[in-house]
mmCIF file of C-alpha atoms in Angstrom:
data_model
loop_
_atom_site.group_PDB
_atom_site.id
_atom_site.type_symbol
_atom_site.label_atom_id
_atom_site.label_comp_id
_atom_site.label_asym_id
_atom_site.label_seq_id
_atom_site.Cartn_x
_atom_site.Cartn_y
_atom_site.Cartn_z
ATOM 1 C CA GLY A 1 96.722 87.747 114.291
ATOM 2 C CA PRO A 2 93.395 89.578 114.624
ATOM 3 C CA ALA A 3 94.120 90.451 118.258
ATOM 4 C CA SER A 4 96.958 92.741 117.168
ATOM 5 C CA TRP A 5 95.033 95.318 115.180
ATOM 6 C CA CYS A 6 94.618 98.058 117.768
ATOM 7 C CA ALA A 7 97.078 100.842 118.532
ATOM 8 C CA ARG A 8 97.095 104.119 120.403
ATOM 9 C CA SER A 9 95.692 107.016 118.430
ATOM 10 C CA ALA A 10 98.268 108.093 115.843
ATOM 11 C CA PRO A 11 98.562 108.060 112.058
ATOM 12 C CA ALA A 12 99.040 104.497 110.831
ATOM 13 C CA ALA A 13 102.436 105.378 109.371
ATOM 14 C CA ALA A 14 103.651 106.057 112.914
ATOM 15 C CA VAL A 15 102.309 102.851 114.448
ATOM 16 C CA SER A 16 105.046 100.396 115.370
ATOM 17 C CA PRO A 17 104.345 96.681 115.932
ATOM 18 C CA ASP A 18 105.423 96.763 119.592
ATOM 19 C CA ARG A 19 102.744 99.364 120.353
ATOM 20 C CA VAL A 20 99.891 97.301 118.954
ATOM 21 C CA ARG A 21 97.452 95.830 121.459
ATOM 22 C CA LEU A 22 93.874 94.646 121.682
ATOM 23 C CA GLY A 23 91.256 97.310 122.292
ATOM 24 C CA LYS A 24 87.579 97.304 123.236
ATOM 25 C CA VAL A 25 84.606 98.737 121.389
ATOM 26 C CA ALA A 26 84.196 101.325 124.147
ATOM 27 C CA ASP A 27 87.788 102.457 123.578
ATOM 28 C CA VAL A 28 87.238 103.594 119.973
ATOM 29 C CA PRO A 29 87.475 107.366 120.637
ATOM 30 C CA GLU A 30 90.914 106.795 122.208
ATOM 31 C CA GLN A 31 92.104 104.062 119.822
ATOM 32 C CA ARG A 32 93.086 103.744 116.192
ATOM 33 C CA TYR A 33 92.985 100.403 114.483
ATOM 34 C CA ALA A 34 96.027 99.805 112.337
ATOM 35 C CA VAL A 35 94.049 99.296 109.130
ATOM 36 C CA THR A 36 94.983 100.662 105.719
ATOM 37 C CA ALA A 37 92.065 101.121 103.321
ATOM 38 C CA VAL A 38 92.693 100.406 99.631
ATOM 39 C CA VAL A 39 90.158 102.026 97.293
ATOM 40 C CA PRO A 40 90.319 101.291 93.546
ATOM 41 C CA VAL A 41 88.611 104.018 91.504
ATOM 42 C CA LYS A 42 87.804 103.345 87.851
ATOM 43 C CA GLN A 43 88.252 105.909 85.099
ATOM 44 C CA LEU A 44 85.177 108.114 85.512
ATOM 45 C CA ALA A 45 84.330 108.070 81.799
ATOM 46 C CA LEU A 46 84.017 104.270 82.018
ATOM 47 C CA ALA A 47 82.396 104.036 85.432
ATOM 48 C CA LYS A 48 78.800 103.194 86.292
ATOM 49 C CA SER A 49 77.733 102.310 82.757
ATOM 50 C CA ARG A 50 74.553 100.683 84.120
ATOM 51 C CA LEU A 51 73.258 104.004 85.454
ATOM 52 C CA ALA A 52 70.653 105.057 82.902
ATOM 53 C CA LEU A 53 71.901 108.633 82.703
ATOM 54 C CA PRO A 54 73.863 110.803 80.269
ATOM 55 C CA VAL A 55 77.603 110.259 80.485
ATOM 56 C CA GLU A 56 78.268 113.615 82.173
ATOM 57 C CA GLN A 57 75.839 112.785 84.987
ATOM 58 C CA ARG A 58 77.288 109.295 85.409
ATOM 59 C CA TRP A 59 80.763 110.854 85.596
ATOM 60 C CA ALA A 60 79.659 113.330 88.263
ATOM 61 C CA LEU A 61 77.939 110.642 90.334
ATOM 62 C CA ALA A 62 80.883 108.232 90.118
ATOM 63 C CA LEU A 63 83.194 110.985 91.349
ATOM 64 C CA ALA A 64 80.799 111.874 94.178
ATOM 65 C CA PHE A 65 80.499 108.209 95.224
ATOM 66 C CA ALA A 66 84.281 107.898 95.394
ATOM 67 C CA LEU A 67 84.806 111.113 97.351
ATOM 68 C CA ASP A 68 82.068 110.251 99.852
ATOM 69 C CA THR A 69 83.551 106.772 100.311
ATOM 70 C CA VAL A 70 87.017 108.201 100.973
ATOM 71 C CA ALA A 71 85.578 110.806 103.352
ATOM 72 C CA ALA A 72 83.837 108.109 105.401
ATOM 73 C CA LEU A 73 87.040 106.080 105.612
ATOM 74 C CA ALA A 74 89.081 109.128 106.571
ATOM 75 C CA GLY A 75 86.674 109.965 109.385
ATOM 76 C CA SER A 76 86.845 106.588 111.097
ATOM 77 C CA PRO A 77 89.240 106.269 114.050
ATOM 78 C CA CYS A 78 89.907 102.710 112.854
ATOM 79 C CA VAL A 79 91.565 103.724 109.580
ATOM 80 C CA GLY A 80 95.145 104.917 109.749
ATOM 81 C CA ALA A 81 95.857 105.358 106.036
ATOM 82 C CA ILE A 82 94.034 105.339 102.697
ATOM 83 C CA VAL A 83 95.487 104.191 99.373
ATOM 84 C CA VAL A 84 93.505 105.229 96.285
ATOM 85 C CA VAL A 85 94.376 103.412 93.070
ATOM 86 C CA THR A 86 93.265 105.348 89.994
ATOM 87 C CA ALA A 87 94.322 106.620 86.607
ATOM 88 C CA ASP A 88 91.645 109.304 86.467
ATOM 89 C CA PRO A 89 93.075 112.837 86.604
ATOM 90 C CA ASP A 90 89.877 114.312 88.053
ATOM 91 C CA VAL A 91 89.921 111.857 90.935
ATOM 92 C CA GLU A 92 93.596 112.618 91.522
ATOM 93 C CA ARG A 93 92.920 116.361 91.427
ATOM 94 C CA CYS A 94 90.003 116.149 93.859
ATOM 95 C CA LEU A 95 92.058 114.106 96.321
ATOM 96 C CA GLN A 96 95.069 116.401 96.321
ATOM 97 C CA GLY A 97 95.539 117.613 99.879
ATOM 98 C CA GLN A 98 93.223 114.901 101.216
ATOM 99 C CA PRO A 99 94.400 112.117 103.548
ATOM 100 C CA ALA A 100 94.900 109.646 100.704
ATOM 101 C CA HIS A 101 98.018 108.149 99.131
ATOM 102 C CA LEU A 102 97.568 108.011 95.337
ATOM 103 C CA VAL A 103 98.765 105.022 93.300
ATOM 104 C CA ARG A 104 98.590 105.060 89.515
ATOM 105 C CA ASP A 105 96.279 102.399 88.075
ATOM 106 C CA THR A 106 97.744 100.662 85.021
ATOM 107 C CA GLY A 107 94.261 100.125 83.611
ATOM 108 C CA VAL A 108 94.397 96.342 83.225
ATOM 109 C CA GLY A 109 91.507 95.482 85.526
ATOM 110 C CA LEU A 110 90.108 95.582 89.055
ATOM 111 C CA LEU A 111 92.132 92.756 90.577
ATOM 112 C CA PRO A 112 95.495 94.171 89.365
ATOM 113 C CA ALA A 113 94.464 97.570 90.773
ATOM 114 C CA VAL A 114 93.631 95.971 94.124
ATOM 115 C CA ALA A 115 96.937 94.080 94.084
ATOM 116 C CA ALA A 116 98.871 97.286 93.361
ATOM 117 C CA GLY A 117 97.202 99.097 96.245
ATOM 118 C CA CYS A 118 97.791 96.196 98.625
ATOM 119 C CA ARG A 119 101.483 96.070 97.687
ATOM 120 C CA VAL A 120 101.849 99.744 98.594
ATOM 121 C CA ALA A 121 99.892 99.226 101.813
ATOM 122 C CA ALA A 122 102.067 96.270 102.853
ATOM 123 C CA SER A 123 105.257 98.144 101.995
ATOM 124 C CA ARG A 124 104.443 101.431 103.715
ATOM 125 C CA TRP A 125 102.392 100.128 106.669
ATOM 126 C CA PRO A 126 103.524 96.515 107.186
ATOM 127 C CA GLY A 127 102.021 96.252 110.683
ATOM 128 C CA ALA A 128 98.537 97.180 109.517
ATOM 129 C CA GLY A 129 95.576 95.151 108.396
ATOM 130 C CA VAL A 130 94.176 95.933 104.961
ATOM 131 C CA ALA A 131 90.595 96.713 103.955
ATOM 132 C CA VAL A 132 89.780 96.788 100.246
ATOM 133 C CA VAL A 133 86.772 99.060 99.782
ATOM 134 C CA PRO A 134 84.861 99.771 96.559
ATOM 135 C CA ALA A 135 84.456 103.388 95.513
ATOM 136 C CA ASP A 136 80.680 103.192 95.124
ATOM 137 C CA LEU A 137 79.372 103.245 98.698
ATOM 138 C CA PRO A 138 77.627 106.647 98.848
ATOM 139 C CA CYS A 139 75.722 105.732 102.036
ATOM 140 C CA LEU A 140 78.879 104.781 103.934
ATOM 141 C CA SER A 141 79.434 106.686 107.181
ATOM 142 C CA CYS A 142 82.401 106.891 109.524
ATOM 143 C CA ASP A 143 80.474 104.846 112.081
ATOM 144 C CA ASP A 144 79.740 102.189 109.454
ATOM 145 C CA VAL A 145 83.463 101.846 108.747
ATOM 146 C CA THR A 146 84.278 101.557 112.447
ATOM 147 C CA GLN A 147 81.612 98.908 112.965
ATOM 148 C CA VAL A 148 82.819 96.827 110.009
ATOM 149 C CA LEU A 149 86.418 96.892 111.210
ATOM 150 C CA HIS A 150 85.413 95.938 114.734
ATOM 151 C CA LEU A 151 83.538 92.943 113.343
ATOM 152 C CA ALA A 152 86.410 92.040 111.033
ATOM 153 C CA GLN A 153 89.062 91.963 113.756
ATOM 154 C CA ARG A 154 87.593 88.689 115.017
ATOM 155 C CA ALA A 155 88.906 86.843 111.936
ATOM 156 C CA GLU A 156 92.103 86.576 109.906
ATOM 157 C CA GLY A 157 90.058 87.481 106.836
ATOM 158 C CA ALA A 158 86.504 88.714 106.404
ATOM 159 C CA PHE A 159 84.181 90.272 103.865
ATOM 160 C CA VAL A 160 80.957 92.260 103.792
ATOM 161 C CA PRO A 161 78.263 90.880 101.470
ATOM 162 C CA ASP A 162 76.479 93.524 99.456
ATOM 163 C CA TRP A 163 72.818 94.397 99.914
ATOM 164 C CA ALA A 164 71.812 91.629 97.463
ATOM 165 C CA THR A 165 73.923 89.145 99.527
ATOM 166 C CA THR A 166 75.607 87.672 96.418
ATOM 167 C CA GLY A 167 78.256 90.358 95.867
ATOM 168 C CA THR A 168 80.940 91.908 98.059
ATOM 169 C CA THR A 169 81.820 95.350 99.344
ATOM 170 C CA PHE A 170 84.589 95.333 102.008
ATOM 171 C CA VAL A 171 87.287 92.644 102.113
ATOM 172 C CA VAL A 172 89.445 92.859 105.265
ATOM 173 C CA THR A 173 92.591 90.952 106.208
ATOM 174 C CA ALA A 174 94.555 90.980 109.451
ATOM 175 C CA PRO A 175 98.170 92.187 109.563
ATOM 176 C CA GLY A 176 100.511 89.859 107.717
ATOM 177 C CA GLN A 177 97.725 87.981 105.968
ATOM 178 C CA PRO A 178 97.536 87.881 102.146
ATOM 179 C CA MET A 179 94.698 89.722 100.446
ATOM 180 C CA VAL A 180 92.512 87.191 98.638
ATOM 181 C CA ALA A 181 89.822 89.472 97.217
ATOM 182 C CA ARG A 182 87.678 88.130 94.376
ATOM 183 C CA TYR A 183 85.083 90.130 92.490
ATOM 184 C CA GLY A 184 82.498 89.690 89.779
ATOM 185 C CA PRO A 185 79.239 87.695 89.869
ATOM 186 C CA GLY A 186 78.903 85.498 92.929
ATOM 187 C CA SER A 187 81.867 87.038 94.727
ATOM 188 C CA ALA A 188 80.323 86.426 98.157
ATOM 189 C CA ALA A 189 80.335 82.663 97.522
ATOM 190 C CA LYS A 190 83.911 82.907 96.235
ATOM 191 C CA HIS A 191 85.021 84.608 99.436
ATOM 192 C CA LEU A 192 83.270 82.020 101.594
ATOM 193 C CA ALA A 193 85.004 79.262 99.623
ATOM 194 C CA LEU A 194 88.345 80.948 100.303
ATOM 195 C CA GLY A 195 87.663 80.761 104.036
ATOM 196 C CA LEU A 196 86.791 84.387 104.694
ATOM 197 C CA ARG A 197 84.216 85.159 107.351
ATOM 198 C CA SER A 198 80.980 86.765 106.143
ATOM 199 C CA LEU A 199 80.079 89.879 108.152
ATOM 200 C CA HIS A 200 76.301 89.639 107.873
ATOM 201 C CA GLY A 201 75.934 92.060 110.770
ATOM 202 C CA ALA A 202 77.571 94.896 108.842
ATOM 203 C CA PRO A 203 75.501 98.100 108.688
ATOM 204 C CA ALA A 204 73.409 98.874 105.621
ATOM 205 C CA GLY A 205 75.622 101.783 104.570
ATOM 206 C CA ALA A 206 78.573 99.408 104.211
ATOM 207 C CA ARG A 207 76.576 96.980 102.065
ATOM 208 C CA HIS A 208 74.798 99.289 99.647
ATOM 209 C CA ASP A 209 76.881 99.664 96.507
ATOM 210 C CA VAL A 210 75.254 101.468 93.602
ATOM 211 C CA ASP A 211 75.128 100.280 89.993
ATOM 212 C CA THR A 212 71.649 101.284 88.769
ATOM 213 C CA LEU A 213 69.139 104.070 89.305
ATOM 214 C CA THR A 214 67.076 101.659 91.397
ATOM 215 C CA ASP A 215 70.116 101.159 93.621
ATOM 216 C CA LEU A 216 70.589 104.913 93.847
ATOM 217 C CA ARG A 217 66.968 105.510 94.836
ATOM 218 C CA ALA A 218 67.335 102.933 97.615
ATOM 219 C CA ALA A 219 70.610 104.545 98.680
ATOM 220 C CA ALA A 220 68.929 107.944 98.859
ATOM 221 C CA ALA A 221 66.343 106.471 101.231
ATOM 222 C CA LEU A 222 69.169 105.222 103.493
ATOM 223 C CA GLY A 223 70.946 108.570 103.498
ATOM 224 C CA LEU A 224 73.671 109.810 101.163
ATOM 225 C CA GLY A 225 77.048 111.406 101.677
ATOM 226 C CA ALA A 226 77.226 115.159 101.112
ATOM 227 C CA ARG A 227 78.729 115.057 97.612
ATOM 228 C CA THR A 228 76.360 112.404 96.314
ATOM 229 C CA ALA A 229 73.368 114.151 97.884
ATOM 230 C CA ALA A 230 74.282 117.337 96.021
ATOM 231 C CA GLN A 231 74.539 115.460 92.719
ATOM 232 C CA VAL A 232 71.218 113.698 93.280
ATOM 233 C CA ALA A 233 69.560 117.036 94.051
ATOM 234 C CA ALA A 234 70.913 118.355 90.752
ATOM 235 C CA LEU A 235 69.507 115.321 88.904
ATOM 236 C CA ASP A 236 66.067 115.871 90.415
ATOM 237 C CA ARG A 237 66.107 119.485 89.289
ATOM 238 C CA PHE A 238 66.576 118.307 85.707
ATOM 239 C CA GLY A 239 63.469 116.116 85.919
ATOM 240 C CA PRO A 240 62.860 112.976 83.799
ATOM 241 C CA PRO A 241 64.679 110.932 82.628
ATOM 242 C CA ALA A 242 67.404 111.900 85.092
ATOM 243 C CA SER A 243 65.054 112.305 88.051
ATOM 244 C CA LEU A 244 65.304 109.842 90.900
ATOM 245 C CA THR A 245 61.811 110.611 92.150
ATOM 246 C CA ALA A 246 60.233 107.651 90.394
#
């Protein structure tokens, strides 16, 4: 159940079920939640088609979003392992040597990619909860991740509504619980209907996914990860139409 998520600080692969116990928020520096993050990353050439930018700039931003998302997850003491599901060779290359387990995406859609990542997570880290996280959260910080997972441990299954409140970013399930993620229009309502708890108190960085330039401008005001910030600075140097300083 949700009270069994916390374990002494160690990589998630080394956490055994008999060592899992409930922790307190104040214990975070000395604790590691047994949560495996699953991050599906789309082929970069096909990603972020709603960003009104040339394809090369969309590609660079999509890669930066993904790397910043993974970096935030890797920096949280509540994440023991990260599974990245992708078929993009540039994503794979950039994550070589990083704390991420790569799973090849078969390219048949988001839900099959999520399912593939969750199967690997359940097989390799069966005592861990699972958090499915989109690869387009450039504002996400390590503290945001920790806060979300603390909130999520109070339920068998939970989700974070996006900044518009109708979509979804994180979906989190407790150890041993099936992943019931649903995406597409109205996904927040779908998750509520499935009995997942809505984490309305999640921090802004965990809710702000980016699909359009308007989204990206708002994300820049919240604060961007290092890789995305560098890409946005490069866009501004090019000026209109790529500029974000509208």
